[in-house]
Amino acid sequence: MINFMLLVSRQGKVRLTKWFNSNWTTKERSKIVKEVSSLVLSRRTKMCNVIEYKELKIVYRRYASLFFIAGIDANDNELLCLEIIHRYVEVLDRYFGNVCELDLIFNFNKAYYILDELLIAGELQEPSKKAVLRVIAQQDSLAEGEEYSVQ
Amino acid sequence: MDTSAQLKQIQSFVNKLGVMRLKDLIKAVRNCKTAADERAVIAKESAFIRTQFKEENNDTRHINVSKLLYIFMLGYPAHFGQIECLKLVASNKFSDKRLGYLGIMLLLDENQEVLTLVTNSLKNDLNHSNMFNVGLALCTLGNISSIEMARDLSSEVEKLLGNTNTYIRKKAALCALRIIRKVPDLMENYVERANKLLNEEKNHAILLTGTSLLTEMCQMDKNVLNDTRKNVPRLVRILRNLITNNFSAEHDVNGVADPFLQVQILRLLRLLGHNNVEASDLMNDVLAQVATNTDNSKNVGNSILYETVLTIMNIESEKSLQVMAINILGRFLSNRDNNIKYVALTTLCQVASILTDSSSLQRHSSTIIDCIKDTDISIRKRAIDLAFILMNRQNIRVLARELLVSLETTTNEEKAKISRRLCECANRYKPNKRWEIDTVCRVLKIAGGYVEQDVINNFIRLVSTSSTELQQYATSKLYNILCKREDNIECQEGLQLATIWCIGEYCDLLLQSPLDDSLANADEDENNTTVTNEIPTENEVVDLLEHLLEGSSVTNKIKQYIIIALIKLTNKLDPGSRGRAISLITKYKTNINLELQQRAVEFTSLDTLSDDIRSVVLDRMPALENIKENRKQNLGVSESSLLSSDEQLDTKNSNDLLGMILGESSSTSSNTKPLEKSSSSSSNIMDLLGDIQMGTSSMPPLTPSNNSSSNNLVNQMDNLNLMNTSIPPKIDQNNSLNNLLSLGNIMQPSSSSTIQPSNSTTSITPSIAEPKKEENVLYYKNGLKIVFDAYNENPIIIALKTKYIADPSYVIDKINLLVAVPKSMKLQINPPSATVCTPDSPINQLIKIANPSKAPIKIRIKLSYATNGRQINEMFDYSSFSESLWT
């Protein structure tokens, strides 16, 4: 399973944190975020995208100025995890239309909503991009509809 | 639109006036030039949000919570928004709910009491008519469910698993997965429905989540695993359809059909085929098909091939299939993509143990050697692991050379591990003794500051059992290394210790001309050393010791070694140098460290004894031989049999020594026996010797009172004996014992880990007979070790005598142990003898298991305790019980 998912900018700013297991307290979580980000940021481009960290494996990939980082169990498939990360990026890209870091900063809640349609309990719930985008659009219009309606 | 509605809308608009929008806050934060500016902006806004929350303003809650979540993401406190999130969730508006659940997932973790308040809202939404509301609730439950929530809402999720809407069903499946992870007892409620999910062969999302759920269940329960085997043909069919049939754009990734589903199915097949020939036979064909048909040019294809290899190696697959898998790994290894290389190395480490013959791996050893030199630590680490697995008598020279090079560049934590393993392998596969000495010397030179004590002890044993020529060679080699007085060498504590010990023991050899000139030639692996080893003078030797004693990197342990070396030297030096040595020792008679002080006092008074007594006391140590054989014997029998080790020793020398001390110390000897083995006085000393041997082999369980420090005894034999004669009566017994045992505050906590069976030298000699009443380690982490003794009270009742032991300087508090057993067994847990565990006071607890059906025993442990103010919760399974308990 994916234990956590992080989005960290090249400067080390955290753009998203999502936890799928509750083994850690809030304090431990922020320590993990710090340690993992500095591990990932110190990697050179040609190195492999996996780092061993505690009993977990950190799988990450850089997209432009953002690192997408996942902490998976030691016996999980690292290569597939890269595909899951890529899938998330693809959906973001399609949703925002050529996504950039600023989109994710100003619409961080959207980034979370999309992730929630991809993963539950640290497992992938939907292998189809289209299906994810469809339900996100539906929920968006549901929410927007309320904004203008009078209660 | 009537006027009241209009009024309301205007009112709500007015309410929102003066409230900063999320966008504005983000802009303001981004405009901050310094961290202090940012803190100020956040502090101001947080305060504003707080007061708004107090005013219970429904119109602005949405905005404020979303700002608060942003603030939380920046790392500032936001707990005061938890209740507001609950209020949002209770709202009728979807947008409020959506944000509220997001806030709950972010701000709450499982341990917070607020979470119980969420349960009701979740229950409402799980039964809501709008599928997106249900989706939000399932997602939240699936991501943060606690044990209580899982129990409370399980029946709702069960129902939803049969919902007609696939959007809800897929989410319910993963939610169920979280629930059974939290509460395994609930699993049986889901088994049937989970199997049914596989019937929907057209729906990828349902198949994917259903397979994930089943995989989890099969991992947790053997019965479910057996039951699920009936689905193998179906899974095989689904997989085959994926790779052969119709292209579906929706699920295509770079030309590969739904890799996510493929991998998940392969994973489940792996569990189902493990140790089951029938199921494995059904899979062989499709696995071969996947292995040959999957495009290996892209990452996505390789992710499937990787999973396929793992499945092939873990089931009862055909030989030809295994060859295919190894070939895939071979291709992976030579792949230019580092990720592929990494997984190849990882997998090879895992499967190396399964492979009956490693020749297919040896073919790749040059690639592996390249990987040892890789700058990427992930790859290097795996390659080093693999190198150790592949190591044998033929390739050890080559591999050891590479490993030594990598030792210089690797991280400090790694240094300890690699050094230990390298020394172990050097011992096992050495081409000759001299090579082993050279190799360990190099290890100490590079990583002597990080090695554990038993590496040094083993080296000392190695030298002590070598020929005189080699002893001389080793001593002068080490002496010459330290003589260069380079800081980076002198900071290697392990190197210093080994050198000092050798100088103390073999100084006379050091001062002679080489006994065997052929040895003095530059050693094979270190051809750069210019061997202009002049024979040092006595003064130079004492100079070096003095230099080290006053050096910048001296530690108490080094000081102790040096003082012992100095007193040993007095036996071998001219009166002049001897005086210098004594005066160096004398300085420590007033040292603040009790141990040093005591030794210094004892040694100086020893110096005043008559020459013949002194020379016998300070004579060379007997060779520390045959440790493994001794240990075998000792392990096989009970503690008292340590005595038997004396038969293995060349006892002439030691008997002299011992007899003399006994003569002098009979009055106080009972005071100093750390091992509480009262017996005749000569066996007393033999105990010590036995112990010394035990110490070097790092097998602590037999010396209950001193598990971490017995190592030190090795080098301190004389001291032990001396102490008999001269313990000042004012030091109370306990105190002096402790001191004796810990010999200063030396043993780092890390050394206790050397005691774990997995790391200890037992791994070198797997053939050692297991002791009858073994100490099983149930748990060892964070300074808490739980061991147990299992025995049959009668054929049905098994008693587990459990003991909690805290590592030195650890205090474990609030220990709470819960145990679960399979349904066929009954359990009785007696209360523990205490709830606080300190190094001096272990806790005992008796657990009894009734096993009328004589099934293999497995238990699930839920353990919670506090250490260093940290609350730790653990859950794990344990099933490594001896079969004799139920057969």
Short mmCIF file of N, CA, C and O in Angstrom, two decimals, chain A residues 1 13 15-18 20 22 26 28 43 46-52 57 75-80 82-84 87 102 105-106 108-109 112-113 116-117 120-121 123-128 135 138-140 142-143 146 150-151, chain B residues 23 26 30 66 70 73 93-95 98-99 102 105-106 109-110 130 132 139 142-143 167 170-171 174 178 181-182 204-205 208-209 250-251 253 258 260 263 267 299-300 302-303 306-307 338-339 342-343 346 375-376 378 382 870:
data_model
loop_
_atom_site.label_atom_id
_atom_site.label_comp_id
_atom_site.label_asym_id
_atom_site.label_seq_id
_atom_site.Cartn_x
_atom_site.Cartn_y
_atom_site.Cartn_z
N MET A 1 0.83 -1.20 0.00
CA MET A 1 0.00 0.00 0.00
C MET A 1 0.86 1.25 0.00
O MET A 1 2.02 1.22 0.41
N LYS A 13 9.33 23.37 -0.43
CA LYS A 13 8.01 23.76 0.08
C LYS A 13 7.02 22.60 -0.12
O LYS A 13 6.96 22.04 -1.21
N ARG A 15 3.60 21.06 -0.86
CA ARG A 15 2.39 21.49 -1.56
C ARG A 15 1.21 20.57 -1.27
O ARG A 15 0.07 20.94 -1.49
N LEU A 16 1.48 19.37 -0.85
CA LEU A 16 0.38 18.45 -0.53
C LEU A 16 0.93 17.32 0.33
O LEU A 16 2.04 16.83 0.09
N THR A 17 0.19 16.93 1.35
CA THR A 17 0.55 15.74 2.13
C THR A 17 -0.70 14.92 2.34
O THR A 17 -1.74 15.44 2.70
N LYS A 18 -0.58 13.65 2.08
CA LYS A 18 -1.75 12.78 2.24
C LYS A 18 -1.29 11.52 2.96
O LYS A 18 -0.33 10.87 2.52
N PHE A 20 -2.12 7.73 4.49
CA PHE A 20 -3.06 6.62 4.38
C PHE A 20 -2.93 5.64 5.54
O PHE A 20 -3.65 4.66 5.60
N SER A 22 -2.28 5.41 9.90
CA SER A 22 -2.32 6.27 11.07
C SER A 22 -1.30 5.83 12.12
O SER A 22 -1.54 5.94 13.30
N THR A 26 1.10 13.46 14.66
CA THR A 26 1.31 14.65 13.84
C THR A 26 2.78 15.07 13.85
O THR A 26 3.33 15.45 12.82
N GLU A 28 5.45 13.15 14.39
CA GLU A 28 6.26 12.22 13.60
C GLU A 28 6.04 12.45 12.12
O GLU A 28 6.97 12.35 11.33
N ARG A 43 18.86 14.10 -4.25
CA ARG A 43 19.19 13.09 -5.28
C ARG A 43 19.55 13.77 -6.60
O ARG A 43 18.96 14.78 -6.97
N LYS A 46 20.20 11.50 -12.43
CA LYS A 46 20.36 10.20 -13.07
C LYS A 46 20.11 9.04 -12.12
O LYS A 46 20.00 7.90 -12.53
N MET A 47 20.04 9.34 -10.85
CA MET A 47 19.89 8.26 -9.88
C MET A 47 18.51 7.61 -10.01
O MET A 47 17.59 8.20 -10.57
N CYS A 48 18.38 6.44 -9.42
CA CYS A 48 17.11 5.76 -9.54
C CYS A 48 16.07 6.47 -8.66
O CYS A 48 16.41 7.27 -7.81
N ASN A 49 14.82 6.15 -8.91
CA ASN A 49 13.75 6.90 -8.25
C ASN A 49 13.25 6.23 -6.97
O ASN A 49 12.13 6.44 -6.56
N VAL A 50 14.08 5.40 -6.40
CA VAL A 50 13.68 4.71 -5.18
C VAL A 50 14.72 4.97 -4.09
O VAL A 50 15.92 4.94 -4.36
N ILE A 51 14.26 5.26 -2.90
CA ILE A 51 15.17 5.38 -1.75
C ILE A 51 14.59 4.53 -0.64
O ILE A 51 13.38 4.53 -0.42
N GLU A 52 15.47 3.86 0.06
CA GLU A 52 14.99 3.11 1.22
C GLU A 52 14.99 4.03 2.43
O GLU A 52 15.96 4.72 2.70
N LYS A 57 9.79 2.20 1.36
CA LYS A 57 10.53 2.65 0.19
C LYS A 57 9.90 3.95 -0.29
O LYS A 57 8.67 4.05 -0.37
N ASN A 75 7.56 -4.33 0.18
CA ASN A 75 7.33 -5.37 -0.83
C ASN A 75 6.41 -4.91 -1.96
O ASN A 75 5.93 -5.72 -2.73
N ASP A 76 6.17 -3.63 -2.05
CA ASP A 76 5.34 -3.13 -3.14
C ASP A 76 6.16 -2.99 -4.42
O ASP A 76 7.38 -2.97 -4.39
N ASN A 77 5.44 -2.86 -5.51
CA ASN A 77 6.07 -2.75 -6.82
C ASN A 77 6.47 -1.29 -7.09
O ASN A 77 5.61 -0.44 -7.34
N GLU A 78 7.77 -1.03 -7.05
CA GLU A 78 8.25 0.35 -7.19
C GLU A 78 7.92 0.92 -8.56
O GLU A 78 7.58 2.09 -8.69
N LEU A 79 8.06 0.06 -9.57
CA LEU A 79 7.85 0.56 -10.93
C LEU A 79 6.38 0.91 -11.16
O LEU A 79 6.05 1.90 -11.80
N LEU A 80 5.50 0.10 -10.57
CA LEU A 80 4.09 0.39 -10.74
C LEU A 80 3.74 1.67 -9.99
O LEU A 80 2.89 2.45 -10.42
N LEU A 82 5.52 4.22 -9.74
CA LEU A 82 5.84 5.34 -10.64
C LEU A 82 4.70 5.58 -11.62
O LEU A 82 4.39 6.71 -11.97
N GLU A 83 4.08 4.48 -12.04
CA GLU A 83 2.94 4.63 -12.95
C GLU A 83 1.75 5.29 -12.25
O GLU A 83 1.02 6.06 -12.86
N ILE A 84 1.55 4.95 -10.99
CA ILE A 84 0.44 5.56 -10.25
C ILE A 84 0.69 7.07 -10.11
O ILE A 84 -0.21 7.89 -10.32
N ARG A 87 0.02 8.62 -13.31
CA ARG A 87 -1.41 8.69 -13.54
C ARG A 87 -1.99 9.93 -12.85
O ARG A 87 -2.77 10.69 -13.42
N LEU A 102 1.74 26.60 -9.73
CA LEU A 102 0.82 27.63 -9.22
C LEU A 102 -0.62 27.12 -9.15
O LEU A 102 -1.34 27.42 -8.20
N ILE A 105 -0.95 25.31 -6.06
CA ILE A 105 -0.89 26.13 -4.85
C ILE A 105 -2.25 26.77 -4.60
O ILE A 105 -2.80 26.70 -3.51
N PHE A 106 -2.80 27.36 -5.66
CA PHE A 106 -4.05 28.08 -5.46
C PHE A 106 -5.27 27.16 -5.39
O PHE A 106 -6.30 27.54 -4.87
N PHE A 108 -5.22 23.93 -4.05
CA PHE A 108 -4.72 22.72 -3.38
C PHE A 108 -5.87 21.77 -3.04
O PHE A 108 -5.72 20.56 -3.08
N ASN A 109 -7.05 22.35 -2.72
CA ASN A 109 -8.16 21.45 -2.39
C ASN A 109 -8.55 20.57 -3.57
O ASN A 109 -8.86 19.40 -3.41
N TYR A 112 -6.32 17.65 -3.78
CA TYR A 112 -6.73 16.61 -2.84
C TYR A 112 -7.95 15.84 -3.35
O TYR A 112 -8.02 14.62 -3.26
N TYR A 113 -8.94 16.58 -3.88
CA TYR A 113 -10.15 15.90 -4.35
C TYR A 113 -9.81 14.88 -5.43
O TYR A 113 -10.36 13.78 -5.46
N ASP A 116 -8.22 11.87 -4.00
CA ASP A 116 -9.20 11.03 -3.32
C ASP A 116 -10.00 10.18 -4.28
O ASP A 116 -10.58 9.18 -3.89
N GLU A 117 -10.06 10.59 -5.53
CA GLU A 117 -10.74 9.76 -6.52
C GLU A 117 -9.81 8.70 -7.10
O GLU A 117 -10.25 7.80 -7.81
N ILE A 120 -7.74 5.19 -2.30
CA ILE A 120 -8.36 5.07 -0.98
C ILE A 120 -7.56 4.04 -0.22
O ILE A 120 -7.16 3.02 -0.79
N ALA A 121 -7.35 4.29 1.05
CA ALA A 121 -6.62 3.36 1.90
C ALA A 121 -5.26 3.00 1.31
O ALA A 121 -4.72 1.93 1.57
N GLU A 123 -4.57 2.40 -1.76
CA GLU A 123 -4.65 1.52 -2.93
C GLU A 123 -5.36 2.26 -4.07
O GLU A 123 -6.23 3.10 -3.82
N LEU A 124 -4.98 1.88 -5.27
CA LEU A 124 -5.61 2.53 -6.43
C LEU A 124 -7.06 2.06 -6.54
O LEU A 124 -7.36 0.88 -6.42
N GLN A 125 -7.98 3.03 -6.75
CA GLN A 125 -9.38 2.62 -6.86
C GLN A 125 -9.92 2.67 -8.28
O GLN A 125 -10.97 2.11 -8.56
N GLU A 126 -9.22 3.36 -9.15
CA GLU A 126 -9.78 3.52 -10.49
C GLU A 126 -8.66 3.55 -11.53
O GLU A 126 -7.83 4.45 -11.52
N PRO A 127 -8.63 2.55 -12.41
CA PRO A 127 -7.54 2.54 -13.40
C PRO A 127 -7.83 3.42 -14.61
O PRO A 127 -6.95 3.57 -15.46
N SER A 128 -9.03 3.99 -14.69
CA SER A 128 -9.33 4.77 -15.89
C SER A 128 -9.27 6.27 -15.61
O SER A 128 -9.91 6.78 -14.70
N VAL A 135 -16.03 11.94 -12.77
CA VAL A 135 -16.67 12.13 -11.46
C VAL A 135 -16.21 13.43 -10.81
O VAL A 135 -16.99 14.07 -10.09
N GLN A 138 -18.33 16.10 -12.35
CA GLN A 138 -19.70 16.04 -11.82
C GLN A 138 -19.78 16.65 -10.44
O GLN A 138 -20.71 17.41 -10.13
N GLN A 139 -18.81 16.33 -9.60
CA GLN A 139 -18.85 16.87 -8.25
C GLN A 139 -18.63 18.38 -8.26
O GLN A 139 -19.23 19.11 -7.49
N ASP A 140 -17.74 18.83 -9.15
CA ASP A 140 -17.51 20.27 -9.26
C ASP A 140 -18.79 21.00 -9.62
O ASP A 140 -19.12 22.03 -9.04
N LEU A 142 -21.78 19.99 -9.19
CA LEU A 142 -22.69 19.88 -8.07
C LEU A 142 -22.41 20.99 -7.05
O LEU A 142 -23.31 21.67 -6.57
N ALA A 143 -21.14 21.20 -6.77
CA ALA A 143 -20.76 22.22 -5.79
C ALA A 143 -21.03 23.62 -6.32
O ALA A 143 -21.54 24.49 -5.62
N GLU A 146 -24.61 24.88 -6.27
CA GLU A 146 -25.09 25.39 -4.98
C GLU A 146 -24.73 26.86 -4.77
O GLU A 146 -25.48 27.61 -4.19
N VAL A 150 -30.34 29.70 -4.59
CA VAL A 150 -30.75 30.36 -3.36
C VAL A 150 -31.35 29.32 -2.44
O VAL A 150 -32.11 28.46 -2.86
N GLN A 151 -30.94 29.37 -1.20
CA GLN A 151 -31.46 28.36 -0.29
C GLN A 151 -32.58 28.93 0.56
O GLN A 151 -32.46 30.03 1.06
N LYS B 23 -7.68 33.03 -1.94
CA LYS B 23 -6.74 33.47 -2.96
C LYS B 23 -5.87 34.61 -2.43
O LYS B 23 -4.66 34.65 -2.63
N ILE B 26 -3.31 33.38 0.06
CA ILE B 26 -2.18 32.71 -0.59
C ILE B 26 -1.25 33.74 -1.22
O ILE B 26 -0.03 33.66 -1.09
N ARG B 30 2.60 34.45 -0.32
CA ARG B 30 3.64 34.34 -1.34
C ARG B 30 4.43 35.64 -1.49
O ARG B 30 5.57 35.62 -1.93
N SER B 66 -11.12 26.70 4.54
CA SER B 66 -10.17 26.45 3.45
C SER B 66 -8.88 27.24 3.65
O SER B 66 -7.79 26.75 3.35
N TYR B 70 -4.98 25.69 4.26
CA TYR B 70 -3.77 26.20 3.62
C TYR B 70 -2.71 26.50 4.67
O TYR B 70 -1.53 26.14 4.52
N MET B 73 -1.16 23.42 5.86
CA MET B 73 -0.19 22.85 4.92
C MET B 73 1.17 23.52 5.02
O MET B 73 2.19 22.90 4.75
N LYS B 93 -25.04 21.35 2.17
CA LYS B 93 -24.43 21.69 0.89
C LYS B 93 -23.29 20.74 0.58
O LYS B 93 -22.45 20.42 1.43
N PHE B 94 -23.24 20.28 -0.67
CA PHE B 94 -22.20 19.34 -1.06
C PHE B 94 -20.81 19.97 -0.94
O PHE B 94 -19.86 19.34 -0.47
N SER B 95 -20.71 21.25 -1.35
CA SER B 95 -19.38 21.88 -1.32
C SER B 95 -18.87 21.97 0.11
O SER B 95 -17.67 21.80 0.37
N ARG B 98 -17.77 18.46 1.15
CA ARG B 98 -16.54 18.09 0.48
C ARG B 98 -15.34 18.69 1.21
O ARG B 98 -14.36 18.00 1.52
N LEU B 99 -15.46 19.96 1.53
CA LEU B 99 -14.36 20.61 2.23
C LEU B 99 -14.23 20.08 3.65
O LEU B 99 -13.13 19.88 4.17
N LEU B 102 -12.52 16.84 3.68
CA LEU B 102 -11.10 17.06 3.39
C LEU B 102 -10.39 17.52 4.65
O LEU B 102 -9.30 17.03 5.00
N MET B 105 -9.88 14.70 7.11
CA MET B 105 -8.79 13.81 6.72
C MET B 105 -7.43 14.46 6.98
O MET B 105 -6.46 13.77 7.27
N LEU B 106 -7.38 15.79 6.84
CA LEU B 106 -6.09 16.44 7.03
C LEU B 106 -5.79 16.72 8.50
O LEU B 106 -4.68 16.50 8.97
N ASP B 109 -6.11 12.85 13.18
CA ASP B 109 -5.58 11.52 12.96
C ASP B 109 -6.30 10.58 13.92
O ASP B 109 -7.09 10.97 14.75
N GLU B 110 -5.99 9.33 13.74
CA GLU B 110 -6.80 8.29 14.36
C GLU B 110 -6.93 8.44 15.86
O GLU B 110 -7.92 8.02 16.46
N ASN B 130 -27.48 10.59 -2.45
CA ASN B 130 -26.55 11.08 -3.47
C ASN B 130 -25.26 10.27 -3.44
O ASN B 130 -24.60 10.17 -2.41
N PHE B 132 -22.38 10.86 -4.51
CA PHE B 132 -21.13 11.56 -4.18
C PHE B 132 -20.99 11.79 -2.69
O PHE B 132 -19.88 11.80 -2.16
N CYS B 139 -14.64 7.44 1.30
CA CYS B 139 -13.25 7.85 1.14
C CYS B 139 -12.65 8.23 2.50
O CYS B 139 -11.55 7.81 2.85
N GLY B 142 -12.27 5.18 4.63
CA GLY B 142 -11.19 4.36 4.11
C GLY B 142 -9.82 4.92 4.42
O GLY B 142 -8.85 4.17 4.53
N ASN B 143 -9.73 6.23 4.59
CA ASN B 143 -8.41 6.82 4.82
C ASN B 143 -8.07 7.03 6.28
O ASN B 143 -6.90 7.02 6.65
N TYR B 167 -19.49 3.10 -8.79
CA TYR B 167 -18.69 4.14 -8.13
C TYR B 167 -18.67 3.88 -6.62
O TYR B 167 -17.64 4.01 -5.96
N LYS B 170 -16.78 0.22 -5.75
CA LYS B 170 -15.31 0.18 -5.76
C LYS B 170 -14.76 0.86 -4.51
O LYS B 170 -13.79 0.41 -3.90
N LYS B 171 -15.41 1.96 -4.12
CA LYS B 171 -14.93 2.65 -2.93
C LYS B 171 -15.19 1.80 -1.68
O LYS B 171 -14.36 1.75 -0.77
N LEU B 174 -12.43 -0.84 -1.12
CA LEU B 174 -11.19 -0.39 -0.49
C LEU B 174 -11.44 0.04 0.95
O LEU B 174 -10.56 -0.08 1.81
N ARG B 178 -9.56 -1.30 4.43
CA ARG B 178 -9.07 -0.57 5.60
C ARG B 178 -9.69 -1.15 6.89
O ARG B 178 -9.03 -1.29 7.90
N ARG B 181 -8.09 -4.34 7.89
CA ARG B 181 -6.74 -4.07 8.40
C ARG B 181 -6.81 -3.64 9.85
O ARG B 181 -5.96 -3.98 10.66
N LYS B 182 -7.81 -2.84 10.15
CA LYS B 182 -7.96 -2.33 11.51
C LYS B 182 -8.51 -3.40 12.44
O LYS B 182 -8.05 -3.54 13.56
N HIS B 204 -13.15 -2.84 -14.81
CA HIS B 204 -11.78 -2.83 -14.31
C HIS B 204 -11.66 -2.31 -12.89
O HIS B 204 -10.91 -2.83 -12.09
N ALA B 205 -12.43 -1.23 -12.58
CA ALA B 205 -12.29 -0.65 -11.25
C ALA B 205 -12.72 -1.64 -10.18
O ALA B 205 -12.06 -1.80 -9.15
N LEU B 208 -10.14 -4.42 -9.97
CA LEU B 208 -8.92 -3.96 -9.31
C LEU B 208 -9.11 -3.88 -7.81
O LEU B 208 -8.32 -4.44 -7.03
N THR B 209 -10.17 -3.20 -7.37
CA THR B 209 -10.37 -3.05 -5.93
C THR B 209 -10.72 -4.38 -5.29
O THR B 209 -10.27 -4.68 -4.17
N GLU B 250 -9.39 3.16 -22.92
CA GLU B 250 -9.58 3.73 -21.60
C GLU B 250 -8.56 3.18 -20.60
O GLU B 250 -8.15 3.86 -19.67
N HIS B 251 -8.17 1.92 -20.81
CA HIS B 251 -7.29 1.31 -19.83
C HIS B 251 -5.90 1.05 -20.36
O HIS B 251 -5.13 0.30 -19.77
N VAL B 253 -2.09 1.87 -21.15
CA VAL B 253 -0.99 2.74 -20.73
C VAL B 253 0.22 2.40 -21.59
O VAL B 253 0.79 1.32 -21.45
N ASP B 258 -4.18 -2.10 -19.00
CA ASP B 258 -4.36 -1.96 -17.55
C ASP B 258 -3.27 -2.60 -16.69
O ASP B 258 -3.47 -3.64 -16.07
N PHE B 260 -2.21 -1.76 -13.89
CA PHE B 260 -2.55 -1.76 -12.47
C PHE B 260 -3.28 -3.06 -12.10
O PHE B 260 -2.97 -3.70 -11.10
N VAL B 263 -0.88 -6.19 -12.45
CA VAL B 263 0.03 -6.36 -11.32
C VAL B 263 -0.73 -6.89 -10.10
O VAL B 263 -0.27 -7.79 -9.41
N ARG B 267 -0.08 -10.46 -8.21
CA ARG B 267 0.22 -10.44 -6.80
C ARG B 267 -0.65 -11.45 -6.05
O ARG B 267 -0.17 -12.21 -5.21
N ASN B 299 8.84 1.62 -18.85
CA ASN B 299 8.70 1.34 -17.44
C ASN B 299 7.46 0.52 -17.13
O ASN B 299 7.49 -0.43 -16.34
N VAL B 300 6.36 0.88 -17.81
CA VAL B 300 5.11 0.22 -17.46
C VAL B 300 5.17 -1.28 -17.74
O VAL B 300 4.75 -2.10 -16.91
N ASN B 302 7.86 -3.06 -17.81
CA ASN B 302 8.79 -3.66 -16.86
C ASN B 302 8.18 -3.85 -15.48
O ASN B 302 8.54 -4.77 -14.75
N SER B 303 7.25 -2.95 -15.13
CA SER B 303 6.61 -3.12 -13.83
C SER B 303 5.85 -4.44 -13.79
O SER B 303 5.80 -5.12 -12.77
N TYR B 306 8.43 -7.39 -13.78
CA TYR B 306 9.00 -7.46 -12.42
C TYR B 306 8.07 -8.25 -11.51
O TYR B 306 8.48 -9.20 -10.81
N GLU B 307 6.79 -7.92 -11.56
CA GLU B 307 5.81 -8.62 -10.73
C GLU B 307 5.71 -10.09 -11.16
O GLU B 307 5.59 -10.99 -10.32
N ASN B 338 18.17 3.15 -14.28
CA ASN B 338 18.60 2.81 -12.93
C ASN B 338 17.48 2.20 -12.09
O ASN B 338 17.75 1.42 -11.18
N ASN B 339 16.24 2.58 -12.38
CA ASN B 339 15.15 1.99 -11.60
C ASN B 339 15.06 0.50 -11.86
O ASN B 339 14.84 -0.29 -10.95
N TYR B 342 17.78 -1.22 -10.14
CA TYR B 342 17.52 -1.31 -8.70
C TYR B 342 16.58 -2.47 -8.38
O TYR B 342 16.86 -3.27 -7.49
N VAL B 343 15.48 -2.57 -9.12
CA VAL B 343 14.56 -3.66 -8.78
C VAL B 343 15.20 -5.01 -9.10
O VAL B 343 14.92 -6.00 -8.40
N THR B 346 17.31 -5.81 -6.08
CA THR B 346 16.44 -6.15 -4.95
C THR B 346 15.88 -7.55 -5.11
O THR B 346 15.88 -8.35 -4.16
N THR B 375 27.24 5.67 -7.57
CA THR B 375 27.14 6.78 -6.62
C THR B 375 25.79 6.82 -5.92
O THR B 375 25.62 7.49 -4.91
N ASP B 376 24.83 6.11 -6.48
CA ASP B 376 23.49 6.12 -5.92
C ASP B 376 23.40 5.13 -4.76
O ASP B 376 23.60 3.94 -4.92
N SER B 378 20.94 3.92 -3.12
CA SER B 378 19.93 2.86 -3.22
C SER B 378 20.50 1.65 -3.95
O SER B 378 20.37 0.52 -3.51
N ARG B 382 21.89 -2.22 -2.30
CA ARG B 382 21.37 -3.50 -2.78
C ARG B 382 22.50 -4.34 -3.37
O ARG B 382 22.56 -5.54 -3.17
N ARG B 870 7.34 8.82 24.24
CA ARG B 870 6.72 8.54 22.96
C ARG B 870 5.80 7.35 23.14
O ARG B 870 6.17 6.35 23.76
#
